[in-house]
XYZ file of C-alpha atoms in Angstrom:
761
model
C -14.227 -15.252 12.899
C -17.913 -15.303 13.770
C -19.632 -14.745 10.420
C -17.808 -16.231 7.506
C -18.656 -18.273 4.444
C -18.188 -21.976 4.704
C -15.667 -23.220 2.152
C -18.399 -24.972 0.167
C -20.655 -21.922 0.124
C -17.781 -19.703 -0.946
C -16.838 -22.007 -3.819
C -20.449 -22.334 -4.957
C -20.938 -18.589 -4.923
C -17.599 -18.035 -6.642
C -18.329 -20.566 -9.376
C -21.806 -19.219 -10.075
C -20.554 -15.625 -10.109
C -17.663 -16.647 -12.328
C -19.987 -18.260 -14.827
C -22.260 -15.219 -14.857
C -19.408 -12.710 -15.122
C -17.674 -14.697 -17.854
C -20.854 -14.940 -19.874
C -21.564 -11.234 -19.518
C -18.021 -10.169 -20.271
C -17.491 -12.533 -23.191
C -20.673 -11.466 -24.954
C -19.074 -8.497 -26.759
C -16.352 -10.789 -28.107
C -18.870 -12.667 -30.217
C -19.864 -9.362 -31.832
C -16.342 -8.110 -32.478
C -15.144 -7.475 -36.009
C -12.298 -9.467 -37.470
C -8.987 -8.590 -35.761
C -8.117 -5.115 -36.965
C -5.486 -3.709 -34.600
C -2.444 -5.259 -33.024
C -2.754 -5.123 -29.211
C 0.226 -7.160 -28.052
C -2.008 -9.436 -25.982
C 0.313 -12.333 -26.763
C 4.044 -11.890 -26.934
C 6.443 -14.448 -28.350
C 3.619 -16.997 -28.308
C 3.095 -16.703 -24.516
C -0.057 -15.634 -22.700
C 0.543 -12.876 -20.124
C -2.067 -13.823 -17.571
C -2.205 -10.648 -15.459
C -1.911 -8.048 -18.196
C -5.643 -7.370 -18.302
C -5.632 -6.375 -14.626
C -2.899 -3.737 -14.928
C -2.680 -0.212 -16.264
C 0.899 -0.912 -17.351
C 3.081 -3.986 -17.202
C 6.474 -2.480 -18.088
C 8.244 0.778 -17.297
C 8.205 1.701 -20.993
C 4.397 1.563 -21.162
C 4.025 4.425 -18.668
C 4.730 6.867 -21.523
C 1.548 5.657 -23.236
C -0.750 6.550 -20.313
C -2.449 9.933 -20.072
C -1.559 10.600 -16.464
C 1.015 10.035 -13.773
C 2.070 6.379 -13.676
C 5.311 5.070 -12.176
C 6.468 1.509 -12.796
C 9.287 0.277 -10.534
C 10.723 -2.812 -12.161
C 12.726 -5.751 -10.862
C 16.082 -4.189 -11.696
C 15.242 -1.070 -9.675
C 13.982 -3.082 -6.691
C 17.111 -5.233 -6.615
C 19.464 -2.246 -6.319
C 18.938 -1.981 -2.551
C 17.007 -5.180 -1.694
C 14.640 -3.056 0.395
C 11.911 -4.721 2.423
C 10.558 -1.315 3.516
C 7.929 -0.011 1.056
C 8.542 3.520 2.357
C 12.105 3.485 1.042
C 11.040 1.980 -2.296
C 8.327 4.563 -2.989
C 10.707 7.503 -2.593
C 11.531 7.190 -6.307
C 7.865 7.788 -7.274
C 6.818 11.466 -7.513
C 3.481 12.396 -5.973
C 3.617 9.795 -3.185
C 3.604 10.980 0.440
C 4.887 8.734 3.219
C 4.337 9.014 6.958
C 6.807 6.616 8.548
C 5.981 4.926 11.820
C 8.170 2.027 12.937
C 11.280 2.495 10.783
C 10.743 -0.779 8.938
C 7.606 -0.150 6.868
C 5.623 -2.863 8.636
C 2.539 -0.644 8.756
C 3.003 2.043 6.117
C 0.936 5.218 5.911
C 0.838 6.137 2.231
C -0.925 8.989 0.482
C -0.947 10.006 -3.157
C -1.239 13.649 -4.206
C -2.302 14.747 -0.732
C -5.004 12.115 -0.245
C -4.068 11.572 3.420
C -1.707 8.954 4.795
C -3.373 7.112 7.671
C -3.059 3.379 7.066
C -3.412 3.864 3.273
C -7.164 4.321 3.699
C -7.556 6.719 0.744
C -5.595 4.728 -1.824
C -6.085 1.305 -3.389
C -3.513 -1.338 -2.439
C -3.392 -4.512 -4.538
C -1.240 -7.546 -5.112
C -1.467 -8.985 -8.616
C -4.594 -6.925 -9.256
C -6.427 -8.144 -6.116
C -7.458 -5.809 -3.275
C -5.125 -6.398 -0.327
C -6.480 -4.231 2.481
C -7.950 -6.732 4.973
C -11.425 -5.193 4.428
C -11.100 -2.463 1.767
C -14.769 -1.415 1.919
C -15.750 -2.091 5.540
C -12.433 -0.986 7.127
C -9.961 0.435 4.578
C -7.395 1.516 7.196
C -5.058 -1.411 6.564
C -2.965 -3.218 9.178
C -1.627 -5.632 6.591
C 0.548 -4.682 3.644
C 2.147 -7.153 1.202
C 5.796 -7.694 2.084
C 7.919 -5.726 -0.360
C 10.902 -8.052 -0.149
C 9.241 -10.692 -2.325
C 7.920 -8.374 -5.068
C 9.387 -8.120 -8.570
C 7.638 -4.889 -9.626
C 5.385 -2.116 -8.289
C 2.911 -0.045 -10.297
C 1.802 3.343 -8.905
C -1.171 4.787 -10.779
C -2.363 8.391 -10.368
C -4.905 10.528 -12.148
C -7.705 9.358 -14.426
C -6.079 5.946 -15.000
C -6.760 5.083 -11.333
C -10.535 4.848 -11.843
C -9.892 1.388 -13.310
C -9.451 0.123 -9.761
C -11.417 1.463 -6.794
C -13.195 1.616 -4.438
C -11.205 4.778 -3.659
C -10.225 6.983 -6.600
C -9.109 10.030 -4.587
C -5.351 9.650 -4.911
C -4.522 6.557 -6.881
C -3.530 2.919 -6.627
C -0.471 0.840 -5.766
C -0.290 -2.609 -7.324
C 2.398 -4.960 -5.999
C 3.427 -7.584 -8.546
C 4.604 -10.818 -6.977
C 7.424 -12.954 -8.332
C 6.374 -14.534 -11.602
C 7.075 -18.114 -12.605
C 10.485 -18.154 -14.343
C 10.076 -18.636 -18.088
C 13.279 -19.949 -19.638
C 13.407 -20.672 -23.347
C 14.972 -24.093 -22.782
C 12.272 -25.111 -20.279
C 14.719 -25.384 -17.379
C 14.084 -24.557 -13.747
C 15.682 -21.445 -12.287
C 15.688 -19.437 -9.117
C 17.651 -17.333 -6.681
C 18.476 -17.088 -2.995
C 19.523 -13.805 -1.371
C 20.795 -13.827 2.212
C 21.615 -10.586 4.045
C 22.711 -10.018 7.615
C 23.853 -7.069 9.653
C 23.302 -4.735 12.557
C 20.687 -5.362 15.257
C 20.972 -9.088 14.486
C 19.164 -8.531 11.214
C 18.860 -11.657 9.077
C 16.954 -11.679 5.803
C 16.572 -14.508 3.306
C 14.527 -14.444 0.123
C 14.450 -17.428 -2.173
C 12.389 -18.711 -5.060
C 12.606 -21.513 -7.596
C 10.445 -22.749 -10.425
C 9.839 -22.766 -14.127
C 7.693 -23.819 -17.053
C 7.807 -27.378 -18.411
C 5.964 -29.298 -21.139
C 2.941 -31.142 -19.781
C 1.581 -32.492 -23.071
C 1.585 -31.643 -26.750
C -0.960 -28.901 -26.079
C -0.093 -27.631 -22.586
C 2.787 -26.370 -20.441
C 2.798 -26.425 -16.646
C 4.497 -23.836 -14.465
C 5.463 -24.031 -10.786
C 6.900 -21.509 -8.322
C 7.851 -21.907 -4.674
C 8.993 -18.843 -2.754
C 9.735 -17.695 0.779
C 10.799 -14.530 2.574
C 12.283 -14.873 6.072
C 13.045 -11.568 7.779
C 13.953 -10.777 11.376
C 15.722 -8.200 13.501
C 16.131 -7.303 17.166
C 15.175 -3.692 16.396
C 16.992 -0.401 16.897
C 15.133 0.934 19.948
C 15.840 0.324 23.640
C 13.074 -0.206 26.201
C 13.600 1.282 29.663
C 14.312 -1.678 31.936
C 14.679 -4.114 29.032
C 12.383 -5.552 26.378
C 12.141 -6.487 22.728
C 11.697 -4.018 19.847
C 12.238 -6.162 16.740
C 10.147 -8.373 14.512
C 9.995 -11.759 12.787
C 8.321 -12.217 9.401
C 7.705 -15.497 7.589
C 6.090 -15.391 4.158
C 5.437 -18.308 1.776
C 4.054 -18.329 -1.778
C 3.162 -21.173 -4.099
C 1.991 -20.893 -7.706
C 0.752 -23.536 -10.115
C -0.085 -22.557 -13.680
C -1.092 -24.083 -16.999
C -0.965 -22.513 -20.443
C -1.840 -23.753 -23.884
C 0.841 -23.884 -26.543
C 0.821 -21.894 -29.749
C -1.060 -23.710 -32.486
C -3.076 -25.832 -30.026
C -6.361 -23.977 -30.511
C -7.816 -21.307 -28.258
C -4.991 -19.646 -26.296
C -5.589 -19.659 -22.556
C -3.825 -19.896 -19.214
C -4.707 -20.690 -15.606
C -2.797 -19.675 -12.502
C -3.463 -20.704 -8.900
C -1.705 -18.826 -6.128
C -1.539 -19.444 -2.381
C 0.240 -17.024 -0.058
C 0.587 -17.416 3.719
C 2.428 -15.065 6.056
C 3.007 -14.562 9.750
C 4.373 -11.501 11.512
C 5.282 -10.958 15.151
C 6.567 -7.471 15.922
C 7.308 -5.826 19.249
C 5.810 -2.518 18.200
C 3.933 0.159 20.119
C 1.857 3.292 19.617
C 3.690 4.948 22.515
C 6.210 7.554 21.369
C 8.289 10.125 23.252
C 7.924 13.676 24.435
C 9.805 16.209 22.330
C 12.341 16.692 25.138
C 12.942 12.958 25.598
C 13.263 12.513 21.845
C 15.930 15.212 21.686
C 17.877 13.519 24.491
C 17.480 9.865 23.399
C 15.517 9.350 20.151
C 15.722 5.540 20.132
C 14.386 5.161 23.654
C 11.100 3.469 24.505
C 9.277 3.959 27.786
C 8.924 1.069 30.230
C 5.130 1.040 29.882
C 5.446 -0.248 26.294
C 7.339 -3.386 27.297
C 4.422 -5.756 26.680
C 3.352 -4.311 23.343
C 3.286 -6.851 20.534
C 1.581 -7.186 17.157
C 0.685 -10.571 15.675
C -0.632 -10.798 12.095
C -1.578 -13.908 10.141
C -2.578 -13.479 6.510
C -3.688 -15.865 3.760
C -4.454 -15.219 0.096
C -6.061 -17.683 -2.292
C -6.271 -16.584 -5.899
C -7.280 -18.268 -9.154
C -6.855 -16.452 -12.471
C -7.928 -17.489 -15.963
C -6.927 -15.732 -19.155
C -8.261 -16.561 -22.618
C -7.222 -14.923 -25.884
C -10.107 -15.301 -28.288
C -7.918 -13.689 -30.962
C -4.927 -11.376 -31.173
C -7.322 -8.515 -30.398
C -9.777 -9.873 -27.826
C -9.070 -11.399 -24.423
C -10.781 -12.037 -21.115
C -9.087 -12.208 -17.699
C -11.062 -13.470 -14.692
C -9.801 -13.710 -11.109
C -11.503 -15.207 -8.067
C -9.942 -14.398 -4.696
C -10.318 -14.937 -0.978
C -8.186 -13.482 1.819
C -8.130 -13.898 5.581
C -6.314 -11.636 8.019
C -6.192 -12.121 11.776
C -4.375 -9.498 13.790
C -4.055 -8.887 17.492
C -2.102 -5.829 18.610
C -1.621 -6.005 22.364
C -0.540 -2.462 23.226
C -0.805 0.182 25.904
C -3.919 2.317 25.535
C -4.128 4.634 28.548
C -2.737 5.438 31.982
C -3.876 6.782 35.359
C -2.678 7.521 38.828
C -3.594 4.716 41.217
C -7.159 5.231 42.408
C -7.904 8.036 39.945
C -11.462 7.920 38.539
C -10.531 8.438 34.884
C -7.973 7.124 32.441
C -5.813 9.372 30.240
C -5.123 8.261 26.686
C -1.433 7.867 25.895
C -1.547 10.593 23.240
C -2.866 13.144 25.742
C -0.439 11.884 28.363
C 2.514 12.556 26.063
C 1.375 15.699 24.274
C -0.415 17.647 27.046
C 2.073 19.389 29.399
C -0.459 19.161 32.234
C -0.104 15.374 32.422
C 3.378 15.228 33.936
C 2.512 12.519 36.491
C 0.986 10.300 33.823
C 4.125 10.689 31.707
C 6.282 9.627 34.642
C 4.114 6.533 35.085
C 4.745 5.686 31.439
C 8.476 6.149 32.023
C 8.254 3.816 35.014
C 9.648 6.337 37.502
C 6.300 6.878 39.291
C 3.927 4.117 40.375
C 0.482 3.979 38.820
C -1.682 1.902 36.509
C -1.720 1.294 32.777
C -4.340 -0.349 30.646
C -3.235 -2.585 27.766
C -5.779 -3.249 25.043
C -5.912 -6.445 23.035
C -6.930 -5.028 19.665
C -8.111 -8.380 18.387
C -9.637 -8.252 14.898
C -10.352 -10.708 12.118
C -11.054 -9.875 8.490
C -11.984 -11.586 5.289
C -12.471 -10.559 1.684
C -13.995 -12.576 -1.134
C -14.653 -11.602 -4.694
C -14.490 -12.240 -8.394
C -13.534 -9.835 -11.144
C -13.387 -10.044 -14.936
C -11.798 -7.731 -17.488
C -12.582 -7.991 -21.190
C -10.272 -6.268 -23.655
C -10.984 -5.938 -27.351
C -9.388 -3.900 -30.145
C -10.928 -2.790 -33.436
C -10.863 -0.045 -36.058
C -13.539 2.470 -37.046
C -12.158 4.018 -40.187
C -8.759 5.508 -39.345
C -9.446 5.450 -35.597
C -8.183 2.551 -33.466
C -10.001 1.529 -30.283
C -8.993 -0.642 -27.385
C -12.012 -1.158 -25.136
C -11.860 -2.573 -21.598
C -15.015 -3.670 -19.785
C -14.855 -5.051 -16.266
C -17.124 -6.236 -13.487
C -16.301 -7.092 -9.875
C -18.368 -8.532 -7.059
C -16.719 -8.106 -3.674
C -17.593 -8.557 -0.039
C -15.556 -8.105 3.108
C -15.866 -7.984 6.874
C -14.104 -6.631 9.917
C -14.779 -8.413 13.219
C -13.695 -6.564 16.387
C -13.674 -8.715 19.522
C -11.430 -6.840 21.937
C -10.605 -6.731 25.616
C -8.203 -4.836 27.840
C -6.124 -5.733 30.871
C -5.036 -3.555 33.791
C -1.444 -3.588 35.077
C 0.196 -1.968 38.057
C 3.370 -0.040 37.260
C 5.540 -0.434 40.351
C 9.237 0.325 40.399
C 9.344 0.241 36.620
C 7.835 -3.266 36.499
C 4.406 -4.306 35.203
C 2.155 -6.690 37.127
C -1.210 -7.891 35.821
C -4.024 -7.044 38.250
C -7.212 -7.366 36.181
C -7.679 -9.462 33.049
C -10.488 -8.325 30.763
C -12.966 -10.821 29.364
C -12.916 -11.357 25.557
C -15.261 -8.898 23.846
C -15.556 -6.686 26.924
C -13.915 -3.656 25.310
C -15.352 -3.771 21.801
C -17.696 -6.318 20.269
C -18.909 -5.466 16.774
C -18.850 -6.482 13.133
C -18.728 -4.254 10.067
C -19.341 -5.736 6.641
C -19.736 -4.608 3.063
C -21.030 -5.956 -0.242
C -20.215 -4.160 -3.471
C -20.656 -4.436 -7.223
C -18.291 -2.409 -9.387
C -18.395 -1.940 -13.167
C -15.866 -0.175 -15.345
C -15.607 0.669 -19.034
C -12.810 2.491 -20.832
C -12.007 3.126 -24.484
C -8.465 3.992 -25.570
C -9.014 5.895 -28.821
C -5.977 6.405 -31.074
C -6.354 8.883 -33.927
C -3.010 9.789 -35.414
C -0.990 11.690 -32.831
C -3.954 12.043 -30.478
C -5.017 9.442 -27.905
C -8.166 10.037 -25.842
C -9.183 7.673 -23.034
C -12.702 8.183 -21.649
C -13.710 5.896 -18.775
C -16.606 5.385 -16.391
C -16.760 3.462 -13.111
C -19.959 2.603 -11.235
C -19.992 1.302 -7.653
C -22.980 0.215 -5.605
C -21.997 -0.473 -2.005
C -24.025 -1.778 0.932
C -22.486 -1.263 4.369
C -23.625 -2.625 7.720
C -22.430 -2.347 11.304
C -23.662 -4.724 14.000
C -22.950 -3.856 17.648
C -23.168 -6.412 20.445
C -23.125 -5.942 24.206
C -19.769 -5.911 25.936
C -21.065 -8.653 28.233
C -22.364 -10.759 25.332
C -19.350 -12.678 24.003
C -21.630 -15.279 22.405
C -23.355 -12.504 20.428
C -26.827 -13.721 21.170
C -28.644 -10.408 20.640
C -27.396 -7.382 18.685
C -27.757 -4.057 20.465
C -27.899 -2.142 17.190
C -27.689 -2.781 13.477
C -26.919 0.262 11.316
C -26.978 0.146 7.546
C -26.014 2.647 4.878
C -25.464 2.413 1.157
C -23.669 4.309 -1.586
C -24.234 4.435 -5.343
C -21.728 6.458 -7.299
C -20.699 7.150 -10.881
C -17.013 7.946 -11.292
C -16.169 9.367 -14.726
C -12.732 10.224 -16.020
C -11.001 11.132 -19.249
C -7.350 11.536 -20.189
C -5.597 12.509 -23.392
C -2.114 12.557 -24.881
C -0.917 14.346 -28.000
C 2.408 13.619 -29.676
C 3.910 16.887 -30.859
C 6.838 14.926 -32.292
C 8.717 11.708 -31.678
C 10.235 13.334 -28.583
C 7.522 15.613 -27.167
C 4.133 14.597 -25.775
C 1.398 16.650 -24.089
C -0.959 15.017 -21.569
C -4.026 15.995 -19.550
C -6.799 14.373 -17.561
C -9.743 14.928 -15.261
C -11.621 12.449 -13.088
C -13.869 12.231 -10.077
C -12.281 11.395 -6.757
C -14.334 9.240 -4.391
C -13.933 7.478 -1.044
C -16.849 5.686 0.612
C -17.949 6.347 4.201
C -17.616 3.537 6.738
C -20.308 1.111 7.936
C -22.919 2.980 9.986
C -21.365 6.362 9.232
C -23.582 9.444 8.954
C -20.908 11.369 7.041
C -21.057 12.036 3.341
C -18.752 10.221 0.959
C -15.487 11.938 0.132
C -15.792 13.717 -3.209
C -13.443 15.707 -5.392
C -12.748 16.669 -8.980
C -9.108 15.965 -9.837
C -7.272 17.626 -12.714
C -3.813 17.053 -14.195
C -1.821 18.324 -17.165
C 1.792 18.200 -18.277
C 4.267 17.004 -20.859
C 6.846 14.307 -21.513
C 10.121 14.408 -23.408
C 12.238 11.455 -24.416
C 15.233 11.235 -26.718
C 18.032 8.703 -26.561
C 19.238 8.219 -23.005
C 17.335 11.219 -21.615
C 13.708 11.381 -20.431
C 11.774 14.090 -18.627
C 8.203 14.399 -17.398
C 6.385 17.104 -15.481
C 2.723 16.998 -14.408
C 0.726 19.602 -12.539
C -2.266 18.397 -10.518
C -5.168 20.042 -8.725
C -7.546 18.113 -6.469
C -10.673 20.146 -5.733
C -12.387 18.496 -2.751
C -16.033 19.310 -2.151
C -15.848 17.155 0.987
C -12.694 15.800 2.609
C -13.367 12.892 4.944
C -11.448 12.262 8.177
C -11.740 9.021 10.134
C -10.890 8.643 13.810
C -8.458 5.783 14.318
C -6.117 4.866 17.129
C -3.245 5.374 14.677
C -4.145 9.078 14.346
C -3.833 9.548 18.095
C -7.353 8.727 19.232
C -9.032 11.370 21.362
C -12.309 10.537 19.609
C -14.542 7.500 19.217
C -12.664 5.143 16.908
C -14.573 4.768 13.652
C -16.248 8.182 13.869
C -15.956 10.155 10.633
C -15.668 13.906 10.179
C -16.601 16.055 7.180
C -13.803 18.487 6.345
C -15.677 20.341 3.615
C -13.947 22.163 0.762
C -10.194 21.612 0.479
C -7.749 22.389 -2.337
C -4.637 20.291 -2.932
C -2.346 21.159 -5.809
C 1.199 20.558 -6.890
C 3.769 19.567 -9.472
C 5.488 16.249 -10.118
C 8.772 15.945 -12.001
C 10.555 12.783 -13.098
C 13.756 12.628 -15.139
C 16.288 10.030 -16.154
C 19.591 9.988 -18.006
C 22.390 7.520 -18.629
C 25.593 9.545 -18.372
C 27.848 6.590 -19.143
C 28.690 7.915 -22.598
C 30.038 11.129 -21.102
C 32.526 9.201 -18.982
C 34.085 7.464 -21.985
C 34.944 4.402 -19.887
C 32.450 1.929 -21.278
C 30.406 2.086 -18.081
C 26.736 2.710 -17.449
C 25.937 5.688 -15.225
C 22.152 5.889 -14.717
C 20.863 9.083 -13.093
C 17.281 9.744 -11.984
C 15.290 12.523 -10.334
C 11.873 12.494 -8.659
C 10.511 15.796 -7.310
C 7.127 16.674 -5.813
C 5.801 20.059 -4.778
C 2.463 20.021 -2.918
C 0.430 22.711 -1.208
C -2.997 22.502 0.415
C -5.661 24.707 1.956
C -8.851 24.193 3.933
C -11.488 26.497 2.434
C -13.818 26.515 5.452
C -13.499 26.857 9.232
C -14.800 24.205 11.636
C -14.067 22.363 14.875
C -13.534 18.606 14.839
C -12.551 15.929 17.303
C -10.219 14.456 14.686
C -6.710 14.802 16.130
C -4.680 15.757 13.031
C -7.273 18.429 12.142
C -8.431 19.781 15.504
C -9.956 23.252 15.179
C -9.520 24.376 11.583
C -9.475 27.955 10.290
C -9.969 28.613 6.590
C -6.527 28.873 5.021
C -4.954 26.173 7.214
C -2.772 23.540 5.569
C -3.311 19.798 5.775
C -1.116 17.857 8.230
C 1.619 15.419 7.200
C 1.906 16.919 3.723
C 5.440 18.228 3.014
C 5.736 20.946 0.380
C 8.934 19.640 -1.176
C 10.210 16.095 -1.696
C 13.256 15.275 -3.825
C 14.901 11.940 -4.570
C 18.104 11.670 -6.590
C 19.657 8.381 -7.611
C 23.013 7.756 -9.245
C 24.611 4.524 -10.313
C 27.797 3.262 -11.860
C 27.886 -0.155 -13.507
C 30.789 -2.175 -14.837
C 30.760 -5.613 -16.378
C 30.889 -7.452 -13.039
C 30.074 -4.756 -10.467
C 27.450 -2.144 -9.673
C 27.108 0.633 -7.127
C 24.124 2.898 -6.422
C 23.492 5.957 -4.273
C 19.997 7.142 -3.364
C 19.546 10.591 -1.793
C 16.128 11.540 -0.433
C 15.049 14.947 0.888
C 11.726 15.533 2.659
C 10.700 19.028 3.713
C 9.529 19.785 7.234
C 5.826 19.436 7.826
C 3.210 19.810 10.518
C 1.469 17.105 12.553
C -1.703 19.185 13.054
C -3.570 21.356 10.532
C -2.447 24.980 10.696
C -0.399 27.668 8.975
C 2.609 29.858 9.617
C 5.413 28.773 11.926
C 5.065 25.175 13.122
C 5.081 24.717 16.928
C 7.928 22.544 18.197
C 5.536 19.863 19.484
C 3.977 19.577 16.015
C 7.125 19.832 13.862
C 8.095 16.855 11.726
C 11.772 17.316 10.860
C 13.083 17.886 7.388
C 15.738 15.344 6.537
C 18.223 14.166 3.938
C 18.749 10.398 3.844
C 21.537 8.631 1.919
C 21.353 4.937 1.020
C 24.342 3.216 -0.610
C 24.618 -0.225 -2.183
C 27.282 -2.203 -4.044
C 27.355 -5.571 -5.815
C 30.170 -7.694 -7.214
C 29.754 -10.808 -9.349
C 32.373 -13.241 -8.048
C 31.528 -15.899 -10.625
C 28.376 -16.408 -12.721
C 25.546 -17.055 -10.282
C 27.340 -15.739 -7.182
C 27.075 -12.046 -6.241
C 28.332 -10.305 -3.113
C 26.099 -7.505 -1.772
C 26.756 -4.608 0.592
C 24.137 -2.042 1.706
C 24.253 0.963 4.029
C 20.899 2.547 4.861
C 20.956 6.109 6.259
C 24.650 6.434 5.505
C 25.123 9.672 7.496
C 23.151 8.356 10.492
C 20.620 11.189 10.273
C 18.422 11.484 13.379
C 14.920 12.678 12.604
C 11.359 12.583 13.887
C 8.886 11.060 11.407
C 5.614 11.579 13.285
C 3.847 12.682 16.469
C 1.067 10.182 15.847
C -0.196 7.973 17.311
C 1.248 9.156 20.645
C 4.466 11.144 20.642
C 7.647 11.599 18.637
C 8.893 8.592 16.668
C 12.350 8.177 15.084
C 13.350 7.152 11.604
C 15.679 4.216 11.181
C 19.334 4.928 12.108
C 22.331 3.884 10.032
C 22.144 0.169 9.284
C 24.839 -1.873 7.537
C 23.938 -5.120 5.762
C 25.994 -7.577 3.789
C 25.386 -10.876 2.088
C 25.312 -12.966 -1.034
C 22.936 -13.751 -3.890
C 23.009 -17.195 -5.467
C 21.146 -17.717 -8.721
C 20.746 -20.594 -11.130
């Protein structure tokens, strides 16, 4: 990376910012009244270090939030041992998924119609820390925390999402990594799960650790963890080639916490995470006709395509409880991501003056010769681009929480500050190959930096304040977020790999206030009304001339809970004054990558329903029978007409619907649990949708199939600490197209059978 802090400079800046932020955030604590309201900051004498960074920290707490929040806990995640975030998020209403590779390596997630491309309109975090490689300078993320090592996932929608940022359009997803085991007897514990199955899939996830006495005043906690995941893949390359992946992920945690009665309660946690991914993935899909004939085929021209991603996270968190009612959580973080995706970019007939992008080659009927070159049945040339990019993020954030009473009204106030900076460094080249007789031969190697040579960076301050006001049966939560963002793009010459003289430096800045308020009212012990409104915001990119994305988002609904039955329904309406589209290779290209487009007024509205019930009592067999439902209805409409070079929009006529936004999504889950065995069935339905903005009947070359997917799992405890596991994904072997982007039809994962064992101690 060509412009990065030195380690010493980073630590000096982090320490000085930490001291400043801590002083600023702790100041209100000195003015607080005597403890007046119980806030559950400490539980059973233990300090919960990350609690201040979360909206919720248990599934039960979601009922206390005025808005749509889903908390997927460890028990739910372990039912299917999924490593694919797409499959996990099906149980969360309001979340839209555009699959790509069948494994969730590069998910495209939207919330309440925010848009799916590389998660660039939502906030993705791990343990409260931004995880997009450059969430301000380049939010379209090519790294996503590996789901297989998480113990919980929090999905936040509505006004509660303004706690995070920078984007508040749809919401936030916070991945919670495995915590240090906390056994009452101070012993070490852990688990190892090994699964194997079709396509030479082998997956191992193990962790071990615990808390131990360090002195009379302090405990020390340690965790070591790894995820090893590999497969040969389910696709077949014409003429032979690899289509699988290998993932290696390692985590280490070291923590200290003071003991009850030893003075000021506080805790420190240091976390290091390192991962490496090599995947034989491509942007090249299939024509509709070829997909119908052989959906798991890959063309010969994609044989060399390979993605390599290295990621590192360094995180230090401090939590201090000044009293039962006042605490301060501060986290300093630094991440590095290096990714190089060597993949086919375009094609041409030998000697032709111009290249044709692979999306146009696949989707335009006029390009029949170019398609045959991609298939390897006609000789020609292809150009493979080394999309070589490096990223870093660095920041520090503090959250102060304090509770007090004013008469009969209870308050819990949160005040936070975050300084953040990040950078995306593009230093790309492309090579030319001859396609002859279905074989690829390198003819011209491109010099490093000769295709793209630029740096985008961002510096941002963010401040947030929120007051949870409890007055009898009414809870009102007003909040305000302020972001000031400075963005810069520096372009260098394609023949200047040393970057001696910039060709252009473009700067832009954004200052924005993001208010929000939510409310809940308890009609009774069983019934609760809820409502909220907040401002949606997404920043433009470095050097962009487009306006920021802006919307006003509304929600309202009710919750019911009694005994083993719970039900929640929320209606939402996102009123965009300007919808922002960003040209990326993952949306099919056809425009200058990085260019942004203003989509103007757009309405997105819908309904979310979640329900749960344990029907075990009805069976009369002493078994548990958990049932759950998640349903989302979403509709959208462009309010203005315009022409854009943004592939998924194209030429828009007022009244057109957004692409990749299914109207109906339903997930049903059913389980049956005995004393030593468990079985679970997950059924997911996704309505058909369109790949390009439009209305009416969907053309065949833009139709994303509706589908019903069944996943089945079973577990049996052989002896304490030894559990056998069996999993079948896509039980009925449904064949379906998930996308026409980036370049042609792409299949979902076929039926896959896995089996293995879990050892725990």
